[in-house]
Short mmCIF file of C-alpha atoms in Angstrom, two decimals:
data_model
loop_
_atom_site.label_atom_id
_atom_site.label_comp_id
_atom_site.label_asym_id
_atom_site.label_seq_id
_atom_site.Cartn_x
_atom_site.Cartn_y
_atom_site.Cartn_z
CA MET A 1 0.63 -7.98 -9.90
CA ASP A 2 -0.64 -11.10 -11.51
CA ASP A 3 -4.39 -11.32 -13.02
CA VAL A 4 -6.62 -11.05 -9.94
CA THR A 5 -9.96 -12.97 -10.56
CA ALA A 6 -10.29 -13.97 -6.23
CA THR A 7 -13.37 -15.62 -4.83
CA PRO A 8 -14.19 -15.81 -0.94
CA LYS A 9 -12.79 -19.44 -1.71
CA GLN A 10 -9.84 -18.32 -3.04
CA TRP A 11 -8.79 -16.98 0.54
CA SER A 12 -9.19 -19.98 2.63
CA VAL A 13 -5.43 -20.92 3.41
CA ASP A 14 -6.36 -24.24 4.26
CA ASP A 15 -7.01 -24.96 0.06
CA GLY A 16 -2.86 -25.12 0.53
CA PRO A 17 0.18 -23.03 0.28
CA ALA A 18 -0.75 -19.64 -1.12
CA THR A 19 0.73 -17.94 -4.12
CA PRO A 20 3.19 -14.99 -3.90
CA MET A 21 0.01 -12.78 -5.10
CA GLU A 22 -1.76 -14.64 -2.63
CA ARG A 23 0.90 -13.64 0.06
CA GLY A 24 0.83 -10.13 -1.26
CA VAL A 25 -2.62 -9.36 -0.41
CA TYR A 26 -2.44 -11.09 3.06
CA ALA A 27 0.82 -8.96 3.80
CA ALA A 28 -1.95 -6.05 2.59
CA ALA A 29 -4.65 -7.43 4.89
CA LEU A 30 -2.37 -7.17 8.02
CA ALA A 31 -1.14 -3.75 7.26
CA SER A 32 -4.95 -2.67 7.46
CA LEU A 33 -5.41 -3.86 11.16
CA PRO A 34 -5.94 -1.04 13.38
CA ARG A 35 -3.58 0.67 15.19
CA ALA A 36 -0.98 -1.59 13.17
CA THR A 37 2.14 -0.23 13.50
CA PRO A 38 5.41 -1.12 12.12
CA ARG A 39 6.89 -2.01 15.39
CA ARG A 40 3.59 -4.23 16.24
CA LEU A 41 3.69 -5.82 12.99
CA ASP A 42 7.14 -7.37 13.02
CA ARG A 43 6.48 -8.52 15.96
CA LEU A 44 2.95 -10.48 14.62
CA LEU A 45 5.24 -11.39 11.51
CA ARG A 46 8.68 -12.59 12.34
CA LYS A 47 9.45 -13.49 8.69
CA GLN A 48 6.35 -15.52 8.92
CA ASP A 49 4.27 -16.62 5.75
CA PRO A 50 1.70 -13.73 5.87
CA ALA A 51 -1.08 -15.72 4.83
CA LYS A 52 -0.48 -18.25 8.12
CA VAL A 53 -0.27 -15.22 10.41
CA TRP A 54 -3.59 -14.03 9.14
CA LYS A 55 -5.12 -17.00 9.96
CA LYS A 56 -4.26 -16.90 13.07
CA VAL A 57 -5.45 -13.51 13.68
CA GLU A 58 -8.70 -14.67 11.83
CA THR A 59 -9.42 -17.11 13.98
CA GLY A 60 -7.88 -15.40 17.79
CA GLN A 61 -4.80 -17.54 17.93
CA MET A 62 -2.33 -14.47 17.71
CA ALA A 63 -0.69 -14.77 21.50
CA LYS A 64 -1.75 -11.71 23.38
CA TRP A 65 2.10 -10.46 23.55
CA VAL A 66 2.11 -9.31 20.34
CA ALA A 67 -0.13 -6.21 20.50
CA GLY A 68 -1.62 -6.59 23.73
CA ASP A 69 -5.07 -8.01 25.46
CA ASP A 70 -6.98 -4.73 23.63
CA LEU A 71 -5.79 -5.06 20.55
CA HIS A 72 -6.33 -8.68 19.77
CA ASP A 73 -10.39 -8.89 19.97
CA ILE A 74 -9.78 -5.87 17.30
CA TRP A 75 -8.30 -7.65 15.33
CA ARG A 76 -9.73 -10.13 15.10
CA ASP A 77 -12.90 -8.90 14.70
CA HIS A 78 -11.27 -6.57 11.59
CA ALA A 79 -10.00 -10.22 10.08
CA ARG A 80 -13.04 -12.12 9.88
CA GLY A 81 -15.03 -8.35 8.20
CA ALA A 82 -11.93 -8.16 5.99
CA ASP A 83 -13.14 -8.03 2.43
CA LEU A 84 -9.52 -9.56 0.52
CA THR A 85 -11.47 -10.09 -2.93
CA ALA A 86 -11.21 -5.68 -2.52
CA ILE A 87 -7.95 -5.70 -1.55
CA ALA A 88 -6.68 -7.93 -4.16
CA ALA A 89 -8.63 -5.31 -6.88
CA GLN A 90 -6.90 -2.09 -5.39
CA LEU A 91 -3.53 -3.99 -5.80
CA GLU A 92 -4.21 -4.80 -9.33
CA SER A 93 -5.49 -1.33 -9.94
CA LEU A 94 -2.39 0.29 -8.47
CA ASP A 95 0.12 -2.62 -10.56
CA ALA A 96 0.73 -2.49 -6.69
CA TRP A 97 3.01 -5.43 -4.95
CA VAL A 98 3.62 -5.87 -1.28
CA THR A 99 6.30 -7.65 0.29
CA THR A 100 7.50 -9.04 3.29
CA PRO A 101 10.76 -10.20 5.08
CA ALA A 102 9.51 -13.65 3.76
CA SER A 103 9.51 -11.79 -0.02
CA ILE A 104 13.17 -12.05 -2.26
CA GLN A 105 11.92 -8.68 -3.48
CA HIS A 106 12.02 -7.52 0.00
CA PRO A 107 14.99 -5.13 0.23
CA PHE A 108 17.50 -6.57 2.30
CA ALA A 109 18.45 -3.57 4.03
CA LEU A 110 14.85 -2.94 5.77
CA ILE A 111 14.97 -6.24 6.49
CA TYR A 112 18.12 -5.84 8.80
CA ASP A 113 17.73 -2.24 9.94
CA LEU A 114 17.63 -1.07 13.73
CA ASP A 115 13.63 -1.16 13.23
CA PRO A 116 12.48 -3.73 10.02
CA ALA A 117 10.01 -1.98 8.40
CA PRO A 118 7.69 -4.97 8.32
CA ILE A 119 5.40 -4.70 5.20
CA LEU A 120 6.32 -2.90 2.50
CA PHE A 121 3.87 -1.44 -0.21
CA ARG A 122 5.65 -0.84 -3.99
CA ARG A 123 4.96 0.83 -7.26
CA GLY A 124 8.11 0.73 -9.80
CA ARG A 125 10.83 -1.60 -10.38
CA LEU A 126 12.49 -3.35 -7.56
CA PRO A 127 15.76 -0.83 -5.65
CA ASP A 128 19.28 -1.88 -7.23
CA PRO A 129 20.33 -3.17 -4.22
CA THR A 130 23.87 -2.87 -5.73
CA ALA A 131 23.92 0.66 -6.21
CA PRO A 132 25.03 3.55 -4.46
CA ALA A 133 22.01 5.55 -2.56
CA VAL A 134 21.67 9.11 -1.31
CA ALA A 135 18.84 11.02 0.45
CA ILE A 136 18.59 14.73 -0.10
CA VAL A 137 15.93 15.75 2.68
CA GLY A 138 15.14 19.84 3.38
CA THR A 139 12.50 22.04 4.20
CA ARG A 140 9.42 22.24 2.64
CA ARG A 141 9.30 26.07 2.54
CA CYS A 142 12.72 25.99 0.74
CA THR A 143 14.43 29.14 -0.76
CA PRO A 144 14.84 29.53 -4.51
CA THR A 145 18.63 28.91 -3.81
CA GLY A 146 17.83 26.04 -1.86
CA ARG A 147 15.35 24.51 -4.51
CA SER A 148 18.05 24.80 -7.74
CA VAL A 149 20.73 23.75 -5.16
CA ALA A 150 18.52 20.42 -4.46
CA MET A 151 17.39 19.85 -8.21
CA GLU A 152 21.22 20.03 -9.31
CA LEU A 153 22.46 17.21 -6.87
CA GLY A 154 19.40 15.24 -8.13
CA ALA A 155 20.43 15.85 -11.94
CA GLY A 156 24.29 15.21 -10.94
CA LEU A 157 23.98 11.88 -9.23
CA ALA A 158 21.62 10.39 -10.77
CA GLU A 159 24.22 10.88 -13.96
CA ALA A 160 26.55 9.24 -12.25
CA GLY A 161 24.54 6.06 -11.05
CA VAL A 162 23.64 6.91 -7.78
CA THR A 163 19.74 6.46 -6.63
CA VAL A 164 18.43 9.22 -5.46
CA VAL A 165 16.38 8.61 -2.31
CA SER A 166 13.69 11.06 -1.11
CA GLY A 167 9.94 11.89 0.42
CA LEU A 168 8.35 13.44 -2.33
CA ALA A 169 7.63 16.78 -0.08
CA LEU A 170 7.15 20.03 -1.24
CA GLY A 171 9.76 21.68 -1.62
CA ILE A 172 13.69 20.27 -1.08
CA ASP A 173 12.36 16.93 -1.71
CA GLY A 174 10.22 16.84 -4.49
CA ALA A 175 13.30 19.25 -6.15
CA ALA A 176 15.39 16.70 -5.97
CA HIS A 177 14.01 14.08 -7.41
CA ARG A 178 12.47 16.14 -10.07
CA GLY A 179 16.33 16.98 -10.96
CA ALA A 180 17.45 13.25 -10.93
CA LEU A 181 13.95 12.23 -13.04
CA ALA A 182 15.51 14.93 -15.78
CA ALA A 183 18.84 13.84 -15.96
CA ASP A 184 17.35 10.19 -17.07
CA GLY A 185 19.98 8.91 -14.63
CA ALA A 186 20.06 6.06 -12.29
CA PRO A 187 15.94 4.94 -11.13
CA VAL A 188 15.23 7.01 -8.44
CA VAL A 189 13.72 5.59 -5.11
CA GLY A 190 10.56 8.07 -3.19
CA ILE A 191 9.06 6.88 0.38
CA VAL A 192 5.93 8.11 1.18
CA GLY A 193 3.41 8.77 4.45
CA SER A 194 0.56 7.53 3.34
CA GLY A 195 -1.24 4.83 1.09
CA LEU A 196 0.23 4.16 -2.36
CA ASP A 197 -3.34 5.77 -3.29
CA VAL A 198 -3.69 8.55 -1.44
CA VAL A 199 -1.38 11.40 -3.23
CA TYR A 200 0.10 13.56 -0.43
CA PRO A 201 1.00 16.61 -0.72
CA ARG A 202 -1.55 16.47 -3.89
CA GLY A 203 0.48 19.27 -5.28
CA ASN A 204 3.04 16.14 -6.64
CA ARG A 205 0.74 13.91 -8.08
CA ASP A 206 2.63 14.77 -11.03
CA LEU A 207 5.99 13.26 -9.33
CA TRP A 208 4.46 10.54 -7.65
CA GLU A 209 3.69 9.25 -11.18
CA ALA A 210 7.18 9.61 -12.89
CA VAL A 211 8.56 8.43 -9.87
CA SER A 212 6.66 5.08 -10.29
CA ALA A 213 6.48 4.60 -14.01
CA SER A 214 10.62 5.15 -14.02
CA GLY A 215 12.06 3.88 -10.87
CA THR A 216 10.23 2.93 -7.11
CA LEU A 217 7.39 4.50 -5.03
CA LEU A 218 7.04 2.86 -1.64
CA SER A 219 5.29 3.01 2.06
CA GLU A 220 4.60 1.18 4.70
CA ALA A 221 1.16 2.62 4.36
CA PRO A 222 -2.03 0.34 3.36
CA LEU A 223 -4.11 0.94 0.81
CA GLY A 224 -6.59 4.65 1.53
CA ALA A 225 -4.31 5.48 4.66
CA GLU A 226 -4.24 9.13 5.14
CA PRO A 227 -0.86 10.82 5.79
CA GLU A 228 -1.24 10.92 9.85
CA GLY A 229 1.88 12.57 11.71
CA TRP A 230 3.10 9.56 12.33
CA ARG A 231 3.97 8.28 9.66
CA PHE A 232 6.54 10.95 8.55
CA PRO A 233 8.84 10.07 11.22
CA ALA A 234 8.64 6.29 10.40
CA ARG A 235 8.71 7.42 7.23
CA ASN A 236 12.39 8.98 7.68
CA ARG A 237 13.95 6.06 9.35
CA LEU A 238 13.44 4.38 5.61
CA LEU A 239 15.29 7.23 4.22
CA ALA A 240 18.33 6.74 6.28
CA ALA A 241 18.20 2.60 6.17
CA LEU A 242 18.30 2.79 2.27
CA ALA A 243 20.86 5.55 2.19
CA ASP A 244 24.71 5.57 2.14
CA VAL A 245 25.18 9.26 2.15
CA VAL A 246 22.44 11.90 3.97
CA VAL A 247 22.03 15.16 2.16
CA VAL A 248 20.29 18.38 3.56
CA VAL A 249 20.81 20.52 1.28
CA GLU A 250 18.30 23.04 3.60
CA SER A 251 16.68 22.51 6.73
CA LYS A 252 15.58 24.65 10.36
CA ARG A 253 17.04 23.76 13.67
CA ALA A 254 14.31 21.15 14.23
CA GLY A 255 11.78 19.62 12.06
CA GLY A 256 11.73 15.95 9.42
CA SER A 257 14.88 16.66 8.51
CA MET A 258 16.78 16.69 11.19
CA HIS A 259 14.52 13.62 12.65
CA THR A 260 16.53 12.19 9.58
CA VAL A 261 19.55 13.08 10.52
CA GLU A 262 18.95 11.30 14.05
CA GLU A 263 17.92 8.16 12.15
CA ALA A 264 21.34 8.37 9.89
CA ILE A 265 22.91 8.73 12.74
CA ARG A 266 22.16 5.52 14.52
CA ARG A 267 22.48 3.66 11.84
CA GLU A 268 26.09 5.47 11.28
CA VAL A 269 25.45 6.84 7.83
CA THR A 270 27.45 9.71 6.83
CA VAL A 271 25.56 12.66 6.90
CA MET A 272 26.25 16.13 4.44
CA ALA A 273 24.87 19.62 4.49
CA VAL A 274 25.06 22.19 2.20
CA PRO A 275 26.47 25.65 3.80
CA GLY A 276 23.65 28.98 3.74
CA SER A 277 23.64 32.12 4.73
CA VAL A 278 23.65 33.29 8.38
CA ARG A 279 20.64 35.21 7.58
CA ASN A 280 18.86 32.23 5.86
CA PRO A 281 16.34 31.20 8.91
CA ALA A 282 15.84 27.84 6.69
CA ALA A 283 20.00 27.29 6.58
CA GLU A 284 19.58 26.96 10.62
CA GLY A 285 20.28 23.36 10.79
CA THR A 286 22.21 22.90 8.03
CA ASN A 287 24.72 25.81 9.54
CA LEU A 288 24.45 23.46 12.65
CA LEU A 289 25.30 20.66 11.32
CA LEU A 290 28.20 22.14 10.08
CA SER A 291 29.45 23.65 13.21
CA GLU A 292 29.30 20.05 14.69
CA GLY A 293 31.41 18.10 12.17
CA CYS A 294 29.34 17.32 9.50
CA ALA A 295 30.79 17.08 5.59
CA PRO A 296 29.72 20.69 3.55
CA ALA A 297 27.95 19.15 0.44
CA CYS A 298 28.66 22.26 -1.71
CA SER A 299 28.86 20.03 -5.53
CA THR A 300 27.56 16.81 -6.46
CA GLU A 301 31.19 16.22 -6.58
CA ASP A 302 31.81 16.49 -2.60
CA VAL A 303 28.83 14.10 -2.51
CA LEU A 304 30.53 11.52 -4.41
CA VAL A 305 33.53 11.92 -2.74
CA ALA A 306 31.69 10.39 0.49
CA LEU A 307 30.57 7.95 -1.83
CA GLY A 308 34.11 6.81 -2.89
CA LEU A 309 33.02 7.24 -6.22
CA ALA A 310 35.32 9.94 -7.44
CA THR A 311 38.77 11.75 -5.71
CA GLY A 312 37.26 15.11 -5.82
CA GLY A 313 38.50 17.70 -8.92
CA THR A 314 38.78 20.80 -6.29
CA MET A 315 41.37 22.02 -3.96
CA LEU A 316 38.81 21.07 -0.96
CA ALA A 317 37.79 18.17 -2.19
CA ARG A 318 40.92 16.51 -2.06
CA ILE A 319 41.86 17.23 1.41
CA ALA A 320 38.23 16.01 2.67
CA ALA A 321 39.39 13.25 1.39
CA GLY A 322 42.92 13.27 2.01
CA LEU A 323 43.99 12.90 -0.86
CA ASP A 324 47.10 14.18 -3.02
CA PRO A 325 47.97 16.96 -0.83
CA ALA A 326 50.72 18.30 -2.73
CA VAL A 327 48.85 19.10 -6.13
CA SER A 328 46.74 21.66 -3.64
CA ARG A 329 50.20 23.11 -2.52
CA ILE A 330 50.67 22.84 -5.84
CA ASP A 331 47.44 25.30 -7.32
CA ILE A 332 48.28 27.28 -4.66
CA GLU A 333 51.81 28.18 -5.05
CA GLY A 334 50.95 28.87 -8.82
CA LEU A 335 48.32 31.40 -8.53
CA ASP A 336 49.64 34.92 -9.06
CA GLY A 337 49.21 37.38 -6.05
CA LEU A 338 45.50 38.93 -6.83
CA GLN A 339 44.76 35.44 -7.60
CA LYS A 340 45.74 34.71 -3.88
CA LYS A 341 44.91 37.39 -2.50
CA LEU A 342 41.35 36.78 -3.57
CA PHE A 343 41.74 33.30 -2.80
CA ASP A 344 42.41 34.46 1.15
CA LEU A 345 39.26 36.83 1.18
CA LEU A 346 36.70 33.50 0.32
CA ASP A 347 38.19 32.24 2.96
CA ASP A 348 34.69 33.71 5.37
CA GLY A 349 32.41 32.05 3.37
CA PRO A 350 30.41 33.27 -0.18
CA ILE A 351 30.34 37.03 -0.95
CA SER A 352 29.38 39.49 -3.36
CA LEU A 353 31.94 39.92 -6.32
CA ASP A 354 31.56 43.71 -5.15
CA LEU A 355 32.33 43.25 -2.35
CA LEU A 356 35.11 40.80 -3.03
CA VAL A 357 36.30 43.70 -5.48
CA LEU A 358 35.49 46.37 -2.62
CA ARG A 359 38.14 44.51 -0.56
CA ALA A 360 40.27 43.08 -3.34
CA GLY A 361 41.13 47.22 -3.74
CA ALA A 362 42.34 46.47 -7.44
CA PRO A 363 40.74 47.34 -10.80
CA VAL A 364 37.15 45.78 -11.35
CA PRO A 365 38.37 44.26 -14.78
CA GLU A 366 41.84 42.68 -12.89
CA VAL A 367 39.47 41.26 -10.05
CA LEU A 368 37.63 39.65 -12.79
CA VAL A 369 40.24 38.26 -14.90
CA ALA A 370 42.16 36.59 -11.63
CA ALA A 371 38.55 35.68 -10.42
CA GLU A 372 38.15 33.22 -14.17
CA GLY A 373 41.33 31.92 -13.07
CA LEU A 374 40.55 30.43 -10.08
CA GLU A 375 37.46 29.17 -11.14
CA ARG A 376 39.60 27.35 -14.18
CA LEU A 377 41.47 25.72 -11.29
CA GLY A 378 38.45 24.32 -9.70
CA LEU A 379 38.98 26.87 -6.72
CA LEU A 380 36.89 29.01 -6.58
CA ALA A 381 32.87 28.39 -7.77
CA ARG A 382 29.55 30.58 -8.40
CA ASP A 383 26.19 31.04 -6.39
CA GLY A 384 24.57 33.49 -8.47
CA ALA A 385 25.87 36.81 -7.67
CA ARG A 386 27.72 35.42 -4.99
CA VAL A 387 31.89 33.59 -5.41
CA MET A 388 33.08 30.87 -2.63
CA ARG A 389 35.64 28.73 -2.30
CA ALA A 390 34.85 25.42 -4.31
#
């Protein structure tokens, strides 16, 4: 922030129009009001200057319909006892900014969202509003395969210039951001459910610092706010609102990831899911999404096709995009007999090479050569020790 050397007199709204830095301090103070949910703050601010709104709260002139009779006096008393100088010092120490819809730095997508974000705390750069964005979400208790896939998707998308958005949680979220940061591509956006000075989970402290240093760290929570349960569903709506596509890597049938999916559907944002084994409890939710019609995300290219940034190099990607079906027919028609047999055997999903050899009924060397040929054509992909249609 700008240099803050505030004195109590400096925080009198009557002294004249507030500077952008001062408006940020007033907005931060408004966010710290007891039980100040995003919806209540939206009603309170109404895109007005936060300095003038603060004056109304402090003097008891706030309309009671904004938060009800029970909070009217509580907010007034809280405002009169607030230390704006201390808030300014905290923001400066974190190099944090606070924006509202009245600010040109407030993300446009969150001003006119179904559930707007009236106050945002930010560390790092402004998110690029013109860059395509993909939210990668999933369970905290992910499998090693799920973590690996999330990192690969994060890295591939960042390299392609796509902003990777996630919640900085353990598991899939953190893996996606680590992959994106390692790729040193497009800046990432992390949205958290606690104050910017309250790292949660603590094990991701290094990730918080990395995201804020090279990307954007956002929160609706005021400074000092603990990660209360209600803040995470509220956070999830922001993930969906900022994304052009939401990709679920691993998820159970219920939980934060599925809530993000619901928010994406409300906003008509495309949802994709990474297929998983039917024996993997962490893939129950993603497989359910696929059964309900969500597009599969088997590679970075699948997601880029959904964004309209690629035409798809594999047969399935081209078919999904409705592009050049003649090329798909040529790919298949050009296969030899064993390759066609292997391709048909892969129709049921990922299987081990041993099982593929057994079902093909052909010598191992011949099956391996045929499989390599399919892979070169972009018709076969490997998932560890398993193979599947690309």
